[in-house]
Coordinates of C-alpha atoms in Angstrom, one line a residue:
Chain A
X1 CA 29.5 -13.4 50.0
X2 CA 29.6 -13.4 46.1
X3 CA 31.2 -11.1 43.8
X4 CA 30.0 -10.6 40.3
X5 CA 32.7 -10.9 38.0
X6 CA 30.9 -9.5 35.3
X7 CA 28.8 -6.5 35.5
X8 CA 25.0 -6.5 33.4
X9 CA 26.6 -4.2 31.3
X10 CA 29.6 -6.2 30.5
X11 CA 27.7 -9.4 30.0
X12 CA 25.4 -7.2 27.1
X13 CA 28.4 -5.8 25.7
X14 CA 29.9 -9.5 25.5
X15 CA 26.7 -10.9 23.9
X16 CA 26.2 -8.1 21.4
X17 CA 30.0 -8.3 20.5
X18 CA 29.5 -12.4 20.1
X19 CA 26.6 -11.9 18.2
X20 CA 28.1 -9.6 15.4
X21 CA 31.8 -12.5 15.3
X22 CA 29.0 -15.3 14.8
X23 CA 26.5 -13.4 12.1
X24 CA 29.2 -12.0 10.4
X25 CA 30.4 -15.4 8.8
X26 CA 27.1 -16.5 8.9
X27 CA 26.5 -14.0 6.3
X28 CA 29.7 -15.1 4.4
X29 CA 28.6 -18.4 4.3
X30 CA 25.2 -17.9 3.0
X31 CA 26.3 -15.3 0.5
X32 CA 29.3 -17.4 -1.0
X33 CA 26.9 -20.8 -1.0
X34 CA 24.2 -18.5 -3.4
X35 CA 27.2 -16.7 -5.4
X36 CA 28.0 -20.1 -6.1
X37 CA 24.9 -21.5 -6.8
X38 CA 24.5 -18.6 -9.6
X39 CA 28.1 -19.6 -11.0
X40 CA 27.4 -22.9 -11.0
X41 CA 23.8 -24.2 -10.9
X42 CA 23.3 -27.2 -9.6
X43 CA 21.5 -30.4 -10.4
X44 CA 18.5 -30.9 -8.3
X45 CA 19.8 -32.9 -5.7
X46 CA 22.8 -30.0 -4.8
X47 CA 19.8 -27.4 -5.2
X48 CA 18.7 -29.7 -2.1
X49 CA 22.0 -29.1 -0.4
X50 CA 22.2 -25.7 -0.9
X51 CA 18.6 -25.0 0.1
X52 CA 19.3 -27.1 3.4
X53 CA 22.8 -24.9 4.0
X54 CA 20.3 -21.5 3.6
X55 CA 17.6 -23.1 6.0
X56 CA 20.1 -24.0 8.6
X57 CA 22.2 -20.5 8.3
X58 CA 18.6 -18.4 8.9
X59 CA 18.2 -20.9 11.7
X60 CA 21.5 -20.1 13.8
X61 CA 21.3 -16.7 12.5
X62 CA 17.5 -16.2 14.1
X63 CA 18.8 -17.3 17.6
X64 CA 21.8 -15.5 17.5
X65 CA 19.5 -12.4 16.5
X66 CA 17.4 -12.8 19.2
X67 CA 20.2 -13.0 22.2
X68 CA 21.1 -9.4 20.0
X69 CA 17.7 -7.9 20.6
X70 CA 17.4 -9.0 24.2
X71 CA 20.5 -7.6 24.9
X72 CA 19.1 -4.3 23.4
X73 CA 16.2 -4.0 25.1
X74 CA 17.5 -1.7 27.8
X75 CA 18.7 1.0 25.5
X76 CA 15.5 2.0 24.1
X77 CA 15.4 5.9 23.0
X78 CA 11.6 6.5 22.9
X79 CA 10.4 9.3 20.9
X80 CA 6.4 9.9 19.3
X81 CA 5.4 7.7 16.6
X82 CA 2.4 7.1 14.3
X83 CA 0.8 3.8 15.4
X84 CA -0.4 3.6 11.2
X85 CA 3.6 4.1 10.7
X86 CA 4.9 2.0 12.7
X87 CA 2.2 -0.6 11.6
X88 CA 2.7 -0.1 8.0
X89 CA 6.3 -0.5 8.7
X90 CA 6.1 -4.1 10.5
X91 CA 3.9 -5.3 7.9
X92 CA 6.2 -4.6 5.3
X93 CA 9.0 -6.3 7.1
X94 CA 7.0 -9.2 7.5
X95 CA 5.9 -9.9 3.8
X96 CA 9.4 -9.0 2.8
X97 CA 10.9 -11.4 4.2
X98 CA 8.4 -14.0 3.7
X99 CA 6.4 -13.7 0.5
X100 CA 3.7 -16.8 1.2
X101 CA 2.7 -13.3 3.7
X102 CA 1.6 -11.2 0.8
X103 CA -1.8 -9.9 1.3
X104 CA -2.3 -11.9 4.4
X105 CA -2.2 -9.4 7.0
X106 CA -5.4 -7.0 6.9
X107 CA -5.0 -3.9 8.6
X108 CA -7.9 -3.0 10.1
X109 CA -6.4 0.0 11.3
X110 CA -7.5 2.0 14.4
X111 CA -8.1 6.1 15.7
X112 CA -4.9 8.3 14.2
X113 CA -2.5 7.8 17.5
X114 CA 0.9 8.2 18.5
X115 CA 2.8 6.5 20.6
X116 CA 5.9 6.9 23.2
X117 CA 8.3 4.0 22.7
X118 CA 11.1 3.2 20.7
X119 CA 9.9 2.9 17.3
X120 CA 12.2 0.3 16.2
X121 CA 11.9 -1.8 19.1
X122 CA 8.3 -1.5 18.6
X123 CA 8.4 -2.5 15.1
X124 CA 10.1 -5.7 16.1
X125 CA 7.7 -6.8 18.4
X126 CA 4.9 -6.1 15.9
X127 CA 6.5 -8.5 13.4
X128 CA 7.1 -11.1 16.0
X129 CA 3.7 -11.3 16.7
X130 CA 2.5 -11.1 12.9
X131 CA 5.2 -13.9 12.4
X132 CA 3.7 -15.9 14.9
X133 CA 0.3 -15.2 14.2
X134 CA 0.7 -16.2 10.6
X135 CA 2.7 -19.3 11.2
X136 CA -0.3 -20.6 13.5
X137 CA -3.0 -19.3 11.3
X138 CA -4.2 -22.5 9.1
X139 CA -4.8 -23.1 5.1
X140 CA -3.3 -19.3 4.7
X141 CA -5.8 -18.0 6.9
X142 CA -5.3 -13.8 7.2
X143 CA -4.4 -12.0 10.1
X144 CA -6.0 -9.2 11.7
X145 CA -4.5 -5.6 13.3
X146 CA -6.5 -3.0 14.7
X147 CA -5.9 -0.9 17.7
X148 CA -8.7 1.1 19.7
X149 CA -7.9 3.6 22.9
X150 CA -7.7 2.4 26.3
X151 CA -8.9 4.5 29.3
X152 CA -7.2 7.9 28.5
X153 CA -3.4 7.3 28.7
X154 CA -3.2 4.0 26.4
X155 CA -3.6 2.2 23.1
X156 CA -4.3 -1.3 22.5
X157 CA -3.1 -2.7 19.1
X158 CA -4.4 -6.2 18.5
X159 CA -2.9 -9.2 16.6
X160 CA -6.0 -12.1 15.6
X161 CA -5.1 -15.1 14.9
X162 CA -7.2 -18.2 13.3
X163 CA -5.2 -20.4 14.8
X164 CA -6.0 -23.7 17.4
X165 CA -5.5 -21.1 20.2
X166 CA -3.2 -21.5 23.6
X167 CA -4.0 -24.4 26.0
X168 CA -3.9 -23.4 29.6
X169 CA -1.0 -24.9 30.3
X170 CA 1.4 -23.2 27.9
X171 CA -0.5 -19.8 28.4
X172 CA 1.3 -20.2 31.9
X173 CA 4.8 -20.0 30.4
X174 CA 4.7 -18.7 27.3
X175 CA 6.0 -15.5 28.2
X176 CA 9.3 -16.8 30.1
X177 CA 12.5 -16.4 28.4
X178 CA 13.6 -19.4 26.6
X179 CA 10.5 -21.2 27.0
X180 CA 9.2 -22.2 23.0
X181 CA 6.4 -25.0 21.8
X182 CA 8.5 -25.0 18.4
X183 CA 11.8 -26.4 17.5
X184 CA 12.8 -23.2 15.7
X185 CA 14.1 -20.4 17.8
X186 CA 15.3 -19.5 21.1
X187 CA 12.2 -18.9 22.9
X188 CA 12.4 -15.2 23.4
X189 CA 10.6 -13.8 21.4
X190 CA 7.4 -13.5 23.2
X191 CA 9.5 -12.3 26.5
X192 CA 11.1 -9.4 23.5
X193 CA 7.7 -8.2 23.2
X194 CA 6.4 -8.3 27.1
X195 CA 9.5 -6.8 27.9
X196 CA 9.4 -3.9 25.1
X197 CA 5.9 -3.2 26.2
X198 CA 6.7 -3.3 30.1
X199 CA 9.9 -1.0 29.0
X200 CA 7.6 1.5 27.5
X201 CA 5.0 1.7 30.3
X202 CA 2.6 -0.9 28.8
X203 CA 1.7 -4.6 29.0
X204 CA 1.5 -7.7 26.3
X205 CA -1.4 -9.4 26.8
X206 CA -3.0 -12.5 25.4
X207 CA -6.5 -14.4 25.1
X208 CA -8.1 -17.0 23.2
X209 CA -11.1 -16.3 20.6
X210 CA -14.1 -18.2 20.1
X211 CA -14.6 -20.1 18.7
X212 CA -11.0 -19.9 17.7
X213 CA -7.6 -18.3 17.5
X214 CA -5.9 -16.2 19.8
X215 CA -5.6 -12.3 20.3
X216 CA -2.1 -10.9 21.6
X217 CA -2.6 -6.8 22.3
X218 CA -0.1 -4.9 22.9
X219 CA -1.0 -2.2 25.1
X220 CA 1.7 0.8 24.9
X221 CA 0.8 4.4 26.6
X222 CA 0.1 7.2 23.6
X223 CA 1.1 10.7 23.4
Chain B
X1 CA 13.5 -24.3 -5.1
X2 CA 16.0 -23.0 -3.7
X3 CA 16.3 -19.3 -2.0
X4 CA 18.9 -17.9 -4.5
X5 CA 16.7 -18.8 -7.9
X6 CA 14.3 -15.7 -7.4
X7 CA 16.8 -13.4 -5.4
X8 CA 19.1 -13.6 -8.6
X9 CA 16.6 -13.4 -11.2
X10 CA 17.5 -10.5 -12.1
X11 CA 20.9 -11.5 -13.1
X12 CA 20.1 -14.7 -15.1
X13 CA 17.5 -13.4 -17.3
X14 CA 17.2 -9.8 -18.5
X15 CA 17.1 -6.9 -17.1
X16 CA 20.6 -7.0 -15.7
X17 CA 22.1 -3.3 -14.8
X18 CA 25.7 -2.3 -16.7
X19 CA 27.8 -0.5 -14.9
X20 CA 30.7 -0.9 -17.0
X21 CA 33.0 1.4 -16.2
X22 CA 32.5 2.0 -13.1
X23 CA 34.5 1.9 -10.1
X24 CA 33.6 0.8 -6.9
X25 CA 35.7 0.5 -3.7
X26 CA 34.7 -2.7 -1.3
X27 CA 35.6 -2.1 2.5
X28 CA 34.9 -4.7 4.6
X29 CA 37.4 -6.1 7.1
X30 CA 36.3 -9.7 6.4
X31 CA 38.8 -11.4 3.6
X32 CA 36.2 -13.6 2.7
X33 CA 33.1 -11.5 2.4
X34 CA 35.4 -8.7 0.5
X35 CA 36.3 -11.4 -1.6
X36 CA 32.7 -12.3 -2.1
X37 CA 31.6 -8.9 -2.9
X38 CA 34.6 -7.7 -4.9
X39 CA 33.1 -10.9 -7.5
X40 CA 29.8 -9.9 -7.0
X41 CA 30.5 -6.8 -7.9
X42 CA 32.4 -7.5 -11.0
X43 CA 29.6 -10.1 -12.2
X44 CA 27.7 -6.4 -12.4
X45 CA 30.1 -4.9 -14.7
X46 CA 32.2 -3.1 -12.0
X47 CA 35.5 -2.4 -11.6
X48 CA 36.4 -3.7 -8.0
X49 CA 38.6 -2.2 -5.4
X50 CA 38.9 -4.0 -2.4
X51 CA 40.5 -2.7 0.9
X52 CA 40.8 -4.3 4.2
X53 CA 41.6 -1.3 6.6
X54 CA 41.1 2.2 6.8
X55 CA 44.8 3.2 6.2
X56 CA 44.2 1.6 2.7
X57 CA 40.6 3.2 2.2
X58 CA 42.3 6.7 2.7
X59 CA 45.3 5.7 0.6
X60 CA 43.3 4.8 -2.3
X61 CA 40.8 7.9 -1.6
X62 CA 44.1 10.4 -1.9
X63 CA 45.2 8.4 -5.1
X64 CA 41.5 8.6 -7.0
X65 CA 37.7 9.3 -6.2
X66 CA 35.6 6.3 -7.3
X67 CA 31.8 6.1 -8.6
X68 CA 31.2 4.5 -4.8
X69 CA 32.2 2.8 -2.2
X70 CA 30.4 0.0 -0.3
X71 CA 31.4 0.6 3.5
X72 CA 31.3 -2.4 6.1
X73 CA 29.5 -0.5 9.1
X74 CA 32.0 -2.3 11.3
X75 CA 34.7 -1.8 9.5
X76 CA 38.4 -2.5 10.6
X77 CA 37.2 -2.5 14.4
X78 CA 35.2 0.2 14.7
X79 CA 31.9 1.9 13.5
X80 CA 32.4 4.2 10.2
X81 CA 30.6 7.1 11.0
X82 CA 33.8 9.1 10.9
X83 CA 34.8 7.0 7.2
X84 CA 30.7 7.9 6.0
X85 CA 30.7 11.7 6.8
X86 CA 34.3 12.4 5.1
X87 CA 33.1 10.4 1.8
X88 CA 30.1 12.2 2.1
X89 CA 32.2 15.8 1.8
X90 CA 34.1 14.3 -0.7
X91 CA 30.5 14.0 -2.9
X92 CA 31.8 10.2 -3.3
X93 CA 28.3 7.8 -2.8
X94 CA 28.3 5.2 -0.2
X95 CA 26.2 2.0 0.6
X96 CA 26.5 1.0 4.2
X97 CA 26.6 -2.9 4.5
X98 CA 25.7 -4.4 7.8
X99 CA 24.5 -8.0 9.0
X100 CA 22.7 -6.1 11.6
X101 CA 20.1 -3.3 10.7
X102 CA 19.0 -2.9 13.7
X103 CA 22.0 -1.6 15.0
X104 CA 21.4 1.4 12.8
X105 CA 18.1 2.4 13.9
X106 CA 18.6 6.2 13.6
X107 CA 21.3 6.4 11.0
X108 CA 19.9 7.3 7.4
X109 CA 22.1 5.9 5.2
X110 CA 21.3 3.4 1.9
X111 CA 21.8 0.1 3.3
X112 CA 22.8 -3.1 2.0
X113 CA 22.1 -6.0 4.5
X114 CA 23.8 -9.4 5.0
X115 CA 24.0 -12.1 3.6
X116 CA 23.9 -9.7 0.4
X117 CA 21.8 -11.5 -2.4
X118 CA 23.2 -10.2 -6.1
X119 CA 19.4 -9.0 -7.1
X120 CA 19.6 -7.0 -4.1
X121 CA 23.0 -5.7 -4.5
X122 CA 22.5 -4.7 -8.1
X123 CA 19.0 -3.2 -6.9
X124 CA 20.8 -1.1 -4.3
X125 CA 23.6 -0.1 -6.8
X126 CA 21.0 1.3 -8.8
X127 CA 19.1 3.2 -6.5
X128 CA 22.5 4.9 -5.1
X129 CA 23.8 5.8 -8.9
X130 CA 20.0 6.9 -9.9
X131 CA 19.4 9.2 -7.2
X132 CA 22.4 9.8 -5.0

């Protein structure tokens, strides 16, 4: 017989705890490197340096950010939200944070609906999946969201791609924990958005398009 | 180019905010991001008081009431909600600055995320002093 030293709850508590002692100087470091890059701006080959030091700080700080959320995903406080809202919201976040995603995502929009789930957690998944939609959508390519009702209980908001599509054998594990096809990231974000949508009383699902791109729906019960 | 010639901008060419003679407390628990800030800060035009605990936040607080005070969410060990409704009685403005906004889902607060860029510091400075 084995005993668990650590409980789930401890083992979140630890990770959420590590999480804020490692971002914390992350966000030191990248916030001293461009206070110094203003007081003293560099030649180009130090603008190199410093533009490496960023790249590699968003990088850490992107995996350490996703152990955060998965840790979160068991305290979710659901409450009614607009689908346009929480839409409109994602997008924004997106393109903030990545201006070549100015005017790329069209928002095809959907019936006026409201949703049970945790908006914020729901907002995050959104932009995970615009993130990754854009990323694999070619020469700039836009992305599509629209959402339709689904029998009587649900709502189905769709994320097309442009992009080469999933072969069969990574649509097999794409949505484990940890499992990635890029050298960025931890691998969790798909499993983030499964999980919030499983949470919630929904589903993620995906399928290719002809003759190409993919479609991710997330398929969340409305109020 | 490099990520911090747009984000400050605002401070190279024109267009940069004055707040001379104001006064604005820095809590954060972190020597070197305080020390970051309290410099940031000041490259604004603003006086800079930095404090690394809450024992030296109230002491300064019973000595004088400054134009703001920009609050670590995590600050000396534990969350400032207790730290953000007493400066809020005291009519003093605050912005909250976290590395993780998500944490605060819920909380309404002006916000000042991590790593803190100067455009968006002095942007944030002037939405808190323009309308409070």
């Amino acid at each position: 017989m084995t005993t668990a030293v650590f409980t789930e709850d401890d083992l979140r508590e630890m990770v959420l705890r590590l999480a804020h002692e490692i971002r914390n100087p992350l966000a030191t470091i990248k916030s001293a490197a461009q206070l110094l890059e203003h007081l003293q701006p560099p030649d180009d080959e130090l603008a190199d340096y410093y533009t490496s030091i960023y790249a590699e700080v968003t990088r850490i700080d992107s995996v350490i950010r996703d152990l955060q959320r998965y840790a979160r995903l068991d305290v979710q406080t659901a409450r009614a939200v607009s689908v346009d809202d929480v839409v409109a919201t994602a997008v924004d976040g997106v393109t903030a944070s990545d201006r070549a995603a100015v005017g790329r995502v069209e928002v095809v929009g959907g019936p006026a609906t409201q949703v049970l789930i945790d908006p914020t957690q729901l907002e995050i998944a959104l932009a995970e999946i615009l993130k990754n939609a854009l990323r694999l959508s070619e020469d700039a390519a836009p992305v599509g969201v629209s959402w339709e009702h689904r029998d009587h209980s649900l709502v189905a908001i769709a994320v097309d791609d442009s992009g080469p599509g999933v072969s069969d054998k990574v649509r097999e594990k794409m949505f484990r924990p940890f499992f990635s096809t890029s050298t960025q990231g931890t691998g969790l974000g798909l499993n983030i958005v499964a999980k919030t949508c499983e949470l919630a009383g929904g589903s993620l699902t995906f399928e290719n398009l002809q003759p190409t791109g993919a479609r991710f729906t997330l398929v969340i019960p409305r109020v | 180019m490099s990520e911090s010639d747009t984000s400050f901008a605002a401070t190279r060419g024109g267009g940069q905010a004055d707040f001379r003679g104001r006064t604005l407390v820095v809590a954060d628990d972190s020597a070197l991001f305080r020390r970051f800030l309290t410099r940031a800060v000041s490259l604004l035009g603003c006086a800079a008081e930095p404090v690394e605990d809450r024992s030296a936040l109230a002491t300064l607080l019973e000595r004088s009431v400054p134009d703001g005070v920009i609050l670590d969410w995590n600050f000396d060990g534990e969350p400032s909600r207790d730290i953000l409704a007493d400066l809020s009685r005291r009519g003093v403005p605050v912005l909250v600055v976290t590395g993780d906004p998500e944490g605060l889902a819920g909380v309404e607060v002006p916000l000042l995320v991590k790593p803190v860029h100067l455009a968006d510091l002095e942007r944030r400075l002037t939405e808190l002093w323009t309308h409070p």
